[in-house]
Amino acid sequence: MKILRYSWLISLIALFALTNCSEDYLVRPPEDSLTDADFYKTDEEVMAATAPLYSRMWFDYNDKASFSIGDLRSGIMMAPWNSREFGAFNANGDNSEVIAGWNAFFTVIQQSNLAIRNVNTFATSDVSDEVKKMAIAEARFMRACAYRNLVLAWGPVPIITDNIAIMNSTDIKRNTISSIWEFLTREMRAVAEDLPEEPYATGRITKYSAEGMLARFYLSRAGVESTGGVRNEMYLDSAKYYAQHVIDNSGKSLMDDYRSLFLYPYDNNNESLFELQWVYSSAWGPSNSVPAYLAYSSDIGNGDGWGGAYGASWYVISQYEGINPIGTTGDTIRGATIDTRLYNTFMLPGAKYPEITQDYTADDGTVAQRECIYPNNTSDASFACTKKYIVGKAVDVAEGASSQHYPNNTYMLRLAEIYLIYAEAALGNSDESSDATALEYVNKIRRRAGLSNLPNEMGNGDKTYFTADDVFKERTLEFAMESMFMYDLSNIFYYNKPRALSILNNQDRGLFAVYPDTYPDPNYWTFVKTSWHTERSITATEGNFYLPVPTADLGSMPSLTEEPVDYYQSN
């Protein structure tokens, strides 16, 4: 069972009561964190001290803020009523998920800072130098990942590396985006030197986790350091270098089919480079709560299943090959796709999921159970609800599950992204590239999804080149509902603001109906926009592209409204 295989995570539950955070997330270190000098006596105790950084400290982000920021705000997900501020692109500083995401990231940063301080201060001579170095590297890795999400979602934010040193400060300033990315690449290079090539235990990060992050970070930094819309070639080369090093040396490989990525138990598979580690527990914090909010109904939940009013947007459905416009009005699309990413990311009427148990009402009126068949809603407003990360009822999960408590992990970095980072870096500032290695990486992603290689314009053979749009589309579909798309748009925003804003402003985010040709076992679906729903688009601008700093933090730290300063010049 998972909880035995990942026994190091038991410490996460045991330490839960000791790692609750104070409400002053930005500055003040948690008063009830694990600071007892007696705890850091052995290698095992030191590594147990960093265990909560793999899950509990990310919980409030993972809970709802992750998909609110990454998928709902970006236009992958449609939610016409719930979380309306995010979908409408006008969330303010009092929005609960703005606050949750901000607080969660600074909680990760606080706890990482504290772990570094504690290992340096309290670890005894019985703790090996290797373990001290590894534990500190883990904390620096987590801190850098939290800052990466912060700077992409909020723009300039303050870099804090020692909460205790500044706990009485009332004059914390934000740092410039450029200096934040310099800090992040410096940090992750150091981390890559200090982490082992093989994990200390299943689920722990490695040198290749850090190098994968470096590929991701340098791709971002290339845009930050662009000139006139031309990305920095040196950082593009660095992204390509680290991506190739991970591909060649990590021993990682793509899962054979896309379905396997989310078919439980998928945790810590050979495609994964970094996951948030969840375990089934009755405690609040060590388990994954996301399935509760995204499962379409209690029919496939465990006293939860509140995602019936969330679903795929018209924008993302229209991206899948084989689903094409019908007529000239733009109100109807129709078809089916062999792209397995659709059916394993979103549910369409009649789609079957034998791994998920579904309650249904039998002909005699009794409630029975069967394999999940996504229901057919014949009204003029329906939802293609989320499949990704939905693992079903307790009977479907060996470790057990209950309302808002699930054991499945959350991907934070996987090899498929490294392939696409390589391709984008190889493409660089060109509109297209014939780099054979990069083209093959793009095609491997497509073939794994059941598609052919990129087709040529005539439709009678393979492309001998690929374009920026090809890479962008593969990223969009590969990582839909993995809380990625808004961060991708932020990377584009760094060097091409008009393009990022145009993508957002030309999305259709309104209601639509999904009609199968037959039910069950449909051959194709027809998607028709709901005529009476008029709130179909947003207005994204340079002024509202980034999320606002929570109102409470602005009130207690007015210096956050001042112009950001260069981190290295101000320290």
XYZ file of C-alpha atoms in Angstrom, residues 291-308 406:
19
model
C -11.267 15.553 -6.604
C -14.000 16.754 -4.243
C -14.362 20.040 -6.121
C -13.963 18.760 -9.687
C -15.837 15.421 -9.737
C -19.082 16.145 -11.558
C -21.415 14.595 -8.953
C -21.679 12.637 -5.745
C -22.476 9.732 -8.073
C -18.718 9.249 -8.410
C -17.680 10.967 -5.180
C -17.508 10.135 -1.507
C -20.061 12.486 -0.036
C -18.574 15.201 -2.251
C -18.456 15.734 -6.019
C -19.220 19.429 -6.409
C -17.818 20.016 -9.892
C -20.993 19.834 -11.925
C -7.938 11.466 -1.523
